[in-house]
Coordinates of C-alpha atoms in Angstrom, one line a residue:
X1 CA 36.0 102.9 130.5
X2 CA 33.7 104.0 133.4
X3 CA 33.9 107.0 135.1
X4 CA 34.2 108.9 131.6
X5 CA 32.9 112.5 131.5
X6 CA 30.7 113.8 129.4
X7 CA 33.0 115.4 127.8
X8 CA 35.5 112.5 127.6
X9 CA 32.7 110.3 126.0
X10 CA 32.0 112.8 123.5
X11 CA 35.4 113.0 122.1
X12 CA 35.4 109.3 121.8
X13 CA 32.2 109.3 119.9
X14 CA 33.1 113.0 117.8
X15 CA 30.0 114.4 119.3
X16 CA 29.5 118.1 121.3
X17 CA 29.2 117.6 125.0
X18 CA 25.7 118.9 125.1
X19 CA 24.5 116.2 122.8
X20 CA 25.7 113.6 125.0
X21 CA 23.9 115.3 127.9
X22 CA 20.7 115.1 125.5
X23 CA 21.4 111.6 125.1
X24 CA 22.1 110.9 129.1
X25 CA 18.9 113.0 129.9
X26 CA 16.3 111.0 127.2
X27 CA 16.1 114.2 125.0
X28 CA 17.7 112.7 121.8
X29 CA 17.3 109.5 120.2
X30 CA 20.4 107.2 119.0
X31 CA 21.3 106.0 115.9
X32 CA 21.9 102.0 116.0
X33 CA 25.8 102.7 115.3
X34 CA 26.0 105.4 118.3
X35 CA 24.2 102.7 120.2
X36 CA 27.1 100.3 119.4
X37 CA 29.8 102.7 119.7
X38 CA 28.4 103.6 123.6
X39 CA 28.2 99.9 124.0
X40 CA 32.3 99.6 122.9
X41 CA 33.2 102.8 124.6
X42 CA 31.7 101.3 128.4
X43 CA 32.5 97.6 127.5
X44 CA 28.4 96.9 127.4
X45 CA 26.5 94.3 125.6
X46 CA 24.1 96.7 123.3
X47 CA 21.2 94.6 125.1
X48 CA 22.3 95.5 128.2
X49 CA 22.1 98.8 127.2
X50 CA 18.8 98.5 126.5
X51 CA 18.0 96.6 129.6
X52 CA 15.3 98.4 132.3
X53 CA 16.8 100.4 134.8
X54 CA 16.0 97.6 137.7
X55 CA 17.6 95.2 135.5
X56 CA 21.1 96.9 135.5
X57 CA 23.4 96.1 138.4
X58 CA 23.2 98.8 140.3
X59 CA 27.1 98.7 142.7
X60 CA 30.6 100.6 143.1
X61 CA 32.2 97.2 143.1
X62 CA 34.5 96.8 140.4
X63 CA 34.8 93.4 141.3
X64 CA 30.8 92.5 140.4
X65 CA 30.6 95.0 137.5
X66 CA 33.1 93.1 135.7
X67 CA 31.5 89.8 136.4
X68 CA 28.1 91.5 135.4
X69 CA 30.6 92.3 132.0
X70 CA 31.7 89.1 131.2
X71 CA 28.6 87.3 132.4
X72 CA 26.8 89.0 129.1
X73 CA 29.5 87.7 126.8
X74 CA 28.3 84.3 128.0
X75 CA 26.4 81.6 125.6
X76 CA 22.9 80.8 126.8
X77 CA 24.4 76.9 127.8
X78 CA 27.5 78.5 129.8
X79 CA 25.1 80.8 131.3
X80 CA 22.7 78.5 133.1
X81 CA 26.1 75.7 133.7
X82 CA 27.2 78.8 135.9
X83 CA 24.2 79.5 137.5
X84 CA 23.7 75.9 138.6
X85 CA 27.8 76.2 139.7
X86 CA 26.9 79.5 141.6
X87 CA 23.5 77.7 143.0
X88 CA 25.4 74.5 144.3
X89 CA 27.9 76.8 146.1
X90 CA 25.6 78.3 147.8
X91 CA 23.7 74.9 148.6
X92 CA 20.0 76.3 146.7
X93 CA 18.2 75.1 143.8
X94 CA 18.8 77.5 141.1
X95 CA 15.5 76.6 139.5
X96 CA 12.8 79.2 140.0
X97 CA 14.8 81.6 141.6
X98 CA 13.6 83.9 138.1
X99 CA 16.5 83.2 136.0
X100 CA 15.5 83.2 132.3

């Protein structure tokens, strides 16, 4: 559900607008269950939620942010059998390129 408004969002979670704009501008701390409910609402892992700033993928392709989606619903094993797929299609070693 990208592209939501503020306004949208706050329906979905029965807040007031301005509290989601507290939330969006670091001004208000979140509950655990809000947390989980922002995580359903955008189709998020709560971790990646969580996740720095540089760690997010930052793109307007649809195409990678639903990779980046279903990449975090991934087991730790499928994960790194994936990353060696994507390596050897590329023809690199995927060791050491700071995948952990």
């Amino acid at each position: 559900m990208a592209g939501l408004s503020q306004g949208q969002v706050a329906k979905l979670l029965e807040m007031h607008r301005p509290t989601i704009s507290e939330i969006e501008a670091g001004n208000r701390r979140v509950s655990a269950e809000e947390l989980s409910r922002f995580a359903e609402i955008y189709d998020v892992t709560v971790p990646w939620l969580l996740a720095e700033t540089a760690e997010q993928l930052e793109t307007d392709d649809p195409r990678l942010q639903l990779a980046a989606r279903e990449l975090a619903k991934l087991k730790p094993d499928d994960l790194d059998r994936l990353l060696r797929l994507l390596a050897s299609m590329r023809g690199t070693d995927s060791e050491g390129e700071g995948n952990s």
